[in-house]
PDB file of C-alpha atoms in Angstrom:
ATOM      1  CA  MET A 842      14.517   8.858   7.378  1.00  0.00           C
ATOM      2  CA  ARG A 843      16.867   9.435   4.469  1.00  0.00           C
ATOM      3  CA  LEU A 844      17.420   6.924   1.743  1.00  0.00           C
ATOM      4  CA  SER A 845      20.796   7.303  -0.017  1.00  0.00           C
ATOM      5  CA  THR A 846      23.529   5.394  -1.743  1.00  0.00           C
ATOM      6  CA  LYS A 847      25.183   4.735   1.587  1.00  0.00           C
ATOM      7  CA  GLY A 848      22.040   3.053   2.862  1.00  0.00           C
ATOM      8  CA  ARG A 849      21.663   1.034  -0.346  1.00  0.00           C
ATOM      9  CA  PHE A 850      25.243  -0.136  -0.157  1.00  0.00           C
ATOM     10  CA  ALA A 851      24.806  -1.114   3.522  1.00  0.00           C
ATOM     11  CA  VAL A 852      21.774  -3.213   2.764  1.00  0.00           C
ATOM     12  CA  THR A 853      23.565  -4.836  -0.171  1.00  0.00           C
ATOM     13  CA  ALA A 854      26.602  -5.652   1.912  1.00  0.00           C
ATOM     14  CA  LEU A 855      24.516  -7.177   4.702  1.00  0.00           C
ATOM     15  CA  ILE A 856      22.517  -9.297   2.293  1.00  0.00           C
ATOM     16  CA  ASP A 857      25.896 -10.533   1.004  1.00  0.00           C
ATOM     17  CA  MET A 858      26.945 -11.314   4.519  1.00  0.00           C
ATOM     18  CA  GLY A 859      23.630 -12.981   5.230  1.00  0.00           C
ATOM     19  CA  LEU A 860      24.110 -15.309   2.332  1.00  0.00           C
ATOM     20  CA  ARG A 861      27.575 -16.271   3.680  1.00  0.00           C
ATOM     21  CA  GLU A 862      26.741 -16.264   7.350  1.00  0.00           C
ATOM     22  CA  ASN A 863      27.546 -20.018   7.689  1.00  0.00           C
ATOM     23  CA  THR A 864      31.033 -19.679   6.137  1.00  0.00           C
ATOM     24  CA  GLY A 865      32.633 -17.485   8.768  1.00  0.00           C
ATOM     25  CA  PRO A 866      33.674 -13.880   8.628  1.00  0.00           C
ATOM     26  CA  VAL A 867      33.415 -12.024   5.337  1.00  0.00           C
ATOM     27  CA  SER A 868      36.182  -9.610   4.299  1.00  0.00           C
ATOM     28  CA  LEU A 869      35.226  -6.091   3.089  1.00  0.00           C
ATOM     29  CA  ALA A 870      37.588  -6.592   0.173  1.00  0.00           C
ATOM     30  CA  ASP A 871      35.600  -9.555  -1.027  1.00  0.00           C
ATOM     31  CA  ILE A 872      32.262  -7.602  -0.692  1.00  0.00           C
ATOM     32  CA  ALA A 873      33.861  -4.664  -2.491  1.00  0.00           C
ATOM     33  CA  VAL A 874      34.985  -6.786  -5.398  1.00  0.00           C
ATOM     34  CA  ARG A 875      31.642  -8.633  -5.799  1.00  0.00           C
ATOM     35  CA  HIS A 876      29.628  -5.449  -5.719  1.00  0.00           C
ATOM     36  CA  GLN A 877      31.882  -2.903  -7.201  1.00  0.00           C
ATOM     37  CA  ILE A 878      31.932  -0.711  -4.149  1.00  0.00           C
ATOM     38  CA  SER A 879      34.868   1.299  -2.943  1.00  0.00           C
ATOM     39  CA  LEU A 880      36.726  -0.472  -0.134  1.00  0.00           C
ATOM     40  CA  SER A 881      37.276   2.856   1.769  1.00  0.00           C
ATOM     41  CA  TYR A 882      33.643   3.639   1.451  1.00  0.00           C
ATOM     42  CA  LEU A 883      32.654   0.280   2.799  1.00  0.00           C
ATOM     43  CA  GLU A 884      35.006   0.737   5.737  1.00  0.00           C
ATOM     44  CA  GLN A 885      33.131   3.917   6.659  1.00  0.00           C
ATOM     45  CA  VAL A 886      29.771   2.207   6.345  1.00  0.00           C
ATOM     46  CA  PHE A 887      30.888  -0.793   8.374  1.00  0.00           C
ATOM     47  CA  SER A 888      32.251   1.496  11.051  1.00  0.00           C
ATOM     48  CA  ARG A 889      28.800   2.820  11.647  1.00  0.00           C
ATOM     49  CA  LEU A 890      27.191  -0.644  11.484  1.00  0.00           C
ATOM     50  CA  ARG A 891      29.695  -1.833  14.074  1.00  0.00           C
ATOM     51  CA  GLN A 892      28.944   1.174  16.333  1.00  0.00           C
ATOM     52  CA  CYS A 893      25.224   0.272  16.166  1.00  0.00           C
ATOM     53  CA  LYS A 894      26.100  -3.381  17.003  1.00  0.00           C
ATOM     54  CA  LEU A 895      24.708  -4.876  13.723  1.00  0.00           C
ATOM     55  CA  VAL A 896      28.125  -6.408  12.698  1.00  0.00           C
ATOM     56  CA  GLU A 897      31.081  -7.730  14.580  1.00  0.00           C
ATOM     57  CA  ARG A 898      34.743  -7.616  13.404  1.00  0.00           C
ATOM     58  CA  THR A 899      37.167 -10.507  13.608  1.00  0.00           C
ATOM     59  CA  ARG A 900      40.843  -9.570  13.219  1.00  0.00           C
ATOM     60  CA  GLY A 901      43.695 -11.550  11.840  1.00  0.00           C
ATOM     61  CA  PRO A 902      44.158 -13.981   8.972  1.00  0.00           C
ATOM     62  CA  GLY A 903      40.810 -15.285   7.900  1.00  0.00           C
ATOM     63  CA  GLY A 904      39.103 -12.452   9.642  1.00  0.00           C
ATOM     64  CA  GLY A 905      36.446 -10.059   8.524  1.00  0.00           C
ATOM     65  CA  TYR A 906      32.913  -9.107   9.541  1.00  0.00           C
ATOM     66  CA  SER A 907      29.947 -11.206  10.639  1.00  0.00           C
ATOM     67  CA  LEU A 908      26.401 -10.393  11.692  1.00  0.00           C
ATOM     68  CA  ALA A 909      26.246  -9.421  15.399  1.00  0.00           C
ATOM     69  CA  ARG A 910      22.787 -11.014  15.783  1.00  0.00           C
ATOM     70  CA  GLY A 911      20.593 -13.302  13.723  1.00  0.00           C
ATOM     71  CA  ALA A 912      19.473 -12.064  10.334  1.00  0.00           C
ATOM     72  CA  GLU A 913      15.845 -12.332  11.425  1.00  0.00           C
ATOM     73  CA  ASN A 914      16.465  -9.744  14.193  1.00  0.00           C
ATOM     74  CA  ILE A 915      17.903  -7.109  11.834  1.00  0.00           C
ATOM     75  CA  SER A 916      15.450  -4.917   9.865  1.00  0.00           C
ATOM     76  CA  VAL A 917      16.111  -2.737   6.901  1.00  0.00           C
ATOM     77  CA  ALA A 918      15.143   0.296   9.091  1.00  0.00           C
ATOM     78  CA  ASP A 919      17.954  -0.730  11.542  1.00  0.00           C
ATOM     79  CA  ILE A 920      20.471  -0.840   8.724  1.00  0.00           C
ATOM     80  CA  ILE A 921      19.371   2.439   7.172  1.00  0.00           C
ATOM     81  CA  GLY A 922      19.081   4.154  10.538  1.00  0.00           C
ATOM     82  CA  ALA A 923      22.622   3.000  11.451  1.00  0.00           C
ATOM     83  CA  VAL A 924      24.419   4.435   8.371  1.00  0.00           C
ATOM     84  CA  GLU A 925      22.201   7.536   7.866  1.00  0.00           C
ATOM     85  CA  GLY A 926      21.531   8.462  11.469  1.00  0.00           C
ATOM     86  CA  ARG A 927      18.167   8.532  12.971  1.00  0.00           C
ATOM     87  CA  ARG A 928      16.282  11.691  12.344  1.00  0.00           C
ATOM     88  CA  SER A 929      13.037  12.720  13.788  1.00  0.00           C
ATOM     89  CA  ALA A 930      10.010  13.316  11.473  1.00  0.00           C
ATOM     90  CA  ASP A 931      10.138  17.093  12.282  1.00  0.00           C
ATOM     91  CA  ASP A 932      13.727  17.275  11.056  1.00  0.00           C
ATOM     92  CA  ALA A 933      12.937  15.482   7.923  1.00  0.00           C
ATOM     93  CA  SER A 934       9.882  17.649   7.213  1.00  0.00           C
ATOM     94  CA  ALA A 935      11.584  21.003   7.806  1.00  0.00           C
ATOM     95  CA  ASN A 936      12.661  22.562   4.602  1.00  0.00           C
ATOM     96  CA  PRO A 937      14.503  25.837   5.108  1.00  0.00           C
ATOM     97  CA  ALA A 938      13.754  26.805   1.386  1.00  0.00           C
ATOM     98  CA  GLN A 939      10.068  27.006   2.132  1.00  0.00           C
ATOM     99  CA  PRO A 940       8.520  29.888   4.056  1.00  0.00           C
ATOM    100  CA  GLY A 941       6.822  29.014   7.337  1.00  0.00           C
ATOM    101  CA  ALA A 942       3.274  28.836   6.094  1.00  0.00           C
ATOM    102  CA  ALA A 943       4.191  26.634   3.059  1.00  0.00           C
ATOM    103  CA  ALA A 944       6.138  24.296   5.311  1.00  0.00           C
ATOM    104  CA  ALA A 945       3.338  24.002   7.785  1.00  0.00           C
ATOM    105  CA  MET A 946       0.905  23.030   4.966  1.00  0.00           C
ATOM    106  CA  THR A 947       2.973  19.865   4.007  1.00  0.00           C
ATOM    107  CA  ALA A 948       4.548  19.091   7.411  1.00  0.00           C
ATOM    108  CA  ASP A 949       1.762  16.536   8.193  1.00  0.00           C
ATOM    109  CA  LEU A 950       2.087  14.927   4.803  1.00  0.00           C
ATOM    110  CA  TRP A 951       5.853  14.456   5.107  1.00  0.00           C
ATOM    111  CA  ALA A 952       5.738  13.233   8.803  1.00  0.00           C
ATOM    112  CA  THR A 953       2.906  10.611   7.848  1.00  0.00           C
ATOM    113  CA  LEU A 954       4.917   9.453   4.868  1.00  0.00           C
ATOM    114  CA  SER A 955       8.137   9.189   6.884  1.00  0.00           C
ATOM    115  CA  ALA A 956       6.256   7.183   9.578  1.00  0.00           C
ATOM    116  CA  GLN A 957       4.716   4.844   7.101  1.00  0.00           C
ATOM    117  CA  MET A 958       8.056   4.297   5.257  1.00  0.00           C
ATOM    118  CA  THR A 959       9.832   3.559   8.602  1.00  0.00           C
ATOM    119  CA  ALA A 960       7.064   1.173   9.607  1.00  0.00           C
ATOM    120  CA  HIS A 961       7.404  -0.690   6.250  1.00  0.00           C
ATOM    121  CA  MET A 962      11.169  -0.842   6.488  1.00  0.00           C
ATOM    122  CA  GLN A 963      10.818  -2.268  10.083  1.00  0.00           C
ATOM    123  CA  SER A 964       8.668  -5.058   8.704  1.00  0.00           C
ATOM    124  CA  ILE A 965      11.320  -6.206   6.298  1.00  0.00           C
ATOM    125  CA  SER A 966      13.988  -8.440   7.920  1.00  0.00           C
ATOM    126  CA  LEU A 967      17.469  -9.187   6.566  1.00  0.00           C
ATOM    127  CA  ARG A 968      16.447 -12.898   6.737  1.00  0.00           C
ATOM    128  CA  SER A 969      13.618 -12.330   4.251  1.00  0.00           C
ATOM    129  CA  LEU A 970      15.919 -10.366   1.882  1.00  0.00           C
ATOM    130  CA  VAL A 971      18.499 -13.276   2.061  1.00  0.00           C
ATOM    131  CA  SER A 972      15.625 -15.841   1.445  1.00  0.00           C
ATOM    132  CA  GLU A 973      14.480 -13.882  -1.642  1.00  0.00           C
ATOM    133  CA  GLN A 974      18.008 -13.888  -3.083  1.00  0.00           C
ATOM    134  CA  ARG A 975      18.329 -17.680  -2.458  1.00  0.00           C
ATOM    135  CA  ALA A 976      14.928 -18.172  -4.126  1.00  0.00           C
ATOM    136  CA  LYS A 977      16.215 -16.321  -7.190  1.00  0.00           C
ATOM    137  CA  GLY A 978      18.979 -18.772  -7.386  1.00  0.00           C
ATOM    138  CA  VAL A 979      21.980 -16.740  -6.189  1.00  0.00           C
ATOM    139  CA  GLN A 980      24.834 -19.075  -5.701  1.00  0.00           C
ATOM    140  CA  VAL A 981      27.425 -18.603  -2.934  1.00  0.00           C
ATOM    141  CA  GLU A 982      30.840 -19.820  -4.008  1.00  0.00           C
ATOM    142  CA  PRO A 983      32.457 -22.034  -1.366  1.00  0.00           C
ATOM    143  CA  ARG A 984      35.242 -20.351   0.747  1.00  0.00           C
ATOM    144  CA  PRO A 985      38.653 -21.749  -0.059  1.00  0.00           C
ATOM    145  CA  VAL A 986      40.037 -23.939   2.608  1.00  0.00           C
ATOM    146  CA  ARG A 987      43.289 -22.598   3.994  1.00  0.00           C
ATOM    147  CA  ARG A 988      45.200 -24.937   6.286  1.00  0.00           C
ATOM    148  CA  GLY A 989      48.189 -23.523   7.910  1.00  0.00           C
ATOM    149  CA  VAL A 990      50.273 -20.497   6.859  1.00  0.00           C
ATOM    150  CA  TYR A 991      52.887 -22.271   4.837  1.00  0.00           C
ATOM    151  CA  THR A 992      52.858 -25.508   2.897  1.00  0.00           C
ATOM    152  CA  LYS A 993      56.043 -27.066   1.828  1.00  0.00           C
ATOM    153  CA  PRO A 994      56.447 -27.169  -2.008  1.00  0.00           C
ATOM    154  CA  ALA A 995      56.800 -30.508  -3.654  1.00  0.00           C
ATOM    155  CA  PRO A 996      60.388 -31.388  -4.608  1.00  0.00           C
ATOM    156  CA  LEU A 997      61.312 -30.497  -8.148  1.00  0.00           C
ATOM    157  CA  ARG A 998      62.468 -33.566 -10.177  1.00  0.00           C
ATOM    158  CA  THR A 999      64.560 -32.832 -13.266  1.00  0.00           C
ATOM    159  CA  THR A1000      66.553 -34.823 -15.708  1.00  0.00           C
ATOM    160  CA  ALA A1001      68.840 -31.922 -16.640  1.00  0.00           C
ATOM    161  CA  PRO A1002      72.469 -32.121 -15.677  1.00  0.00           C
ATOM    162  CA  ASN A1003      73.259 -30.371 -12.393  1.00  0.00           C
ATOM    163  CA  SER A1004      76.608 -28.873 -13.327  1.00  0.00           C
ATOM    164  CA  VAL A1005      78.541 -27.423 -16.184  1.00  0.00           C
ATOM    165  CA  PHE A1006      80.801 -30.507 -16.301  1.00  0.00           C
ATOM    166  CA  ALA A1007      77.880 -32.904 -16.528  1.00  0.00           C
ATOM    167  CA  LEU A1008      76.397 -30.760 -19.256  1.00  0.00           C
ATOM    168  CA  ALA A1009      79.646 -30.966 -21.262  1.00  0.00           C
ATOM    169  CA  GLY A1010      79.683 -34.757 -20.766  1.00  0.00           C
ATOM    170  CA  THR A1011      76.263 -34.989 -22.446  1.00  0.00           C
ATOM    171  CA  LEU A1012      77.530 -33.137 -25.647  1.00  0.00           C
TER     172      LEU A1012
END
């Protein structure tokens, strides 16, 4: 299993969503601003997360992404596997730069290491990562309440004359 920036960003974004799961869908633009991640890059990452049914998209005003299932049912291995693509241990251990004998000498080591790393990541749930962030004191700002599309502005009260003639009368 590969570990890259794409996987790190995916885990970060899902922790952010887990912290805000009770506030409704979270927009990718908000996540991008909070974590200084390119919005177009996040869109690519979330496309893969959506294909693997880890997140759901809500369209329209107030839309965004939400977790497709409970945070306790999503593991770090699920997230990494979704964005990096699942690879077998043989693919991960094969190194074309090494000759056949040298690759065979370390193949068991890399296969074992990959299996242990995958097992460890399977044991870490998104819920535990969210709980760790809350224990560290991470504050989630309340979502602004938006009622309706248009609100009528308050009437403007002024004491200034409303015409040129009234203005001349005051001079």
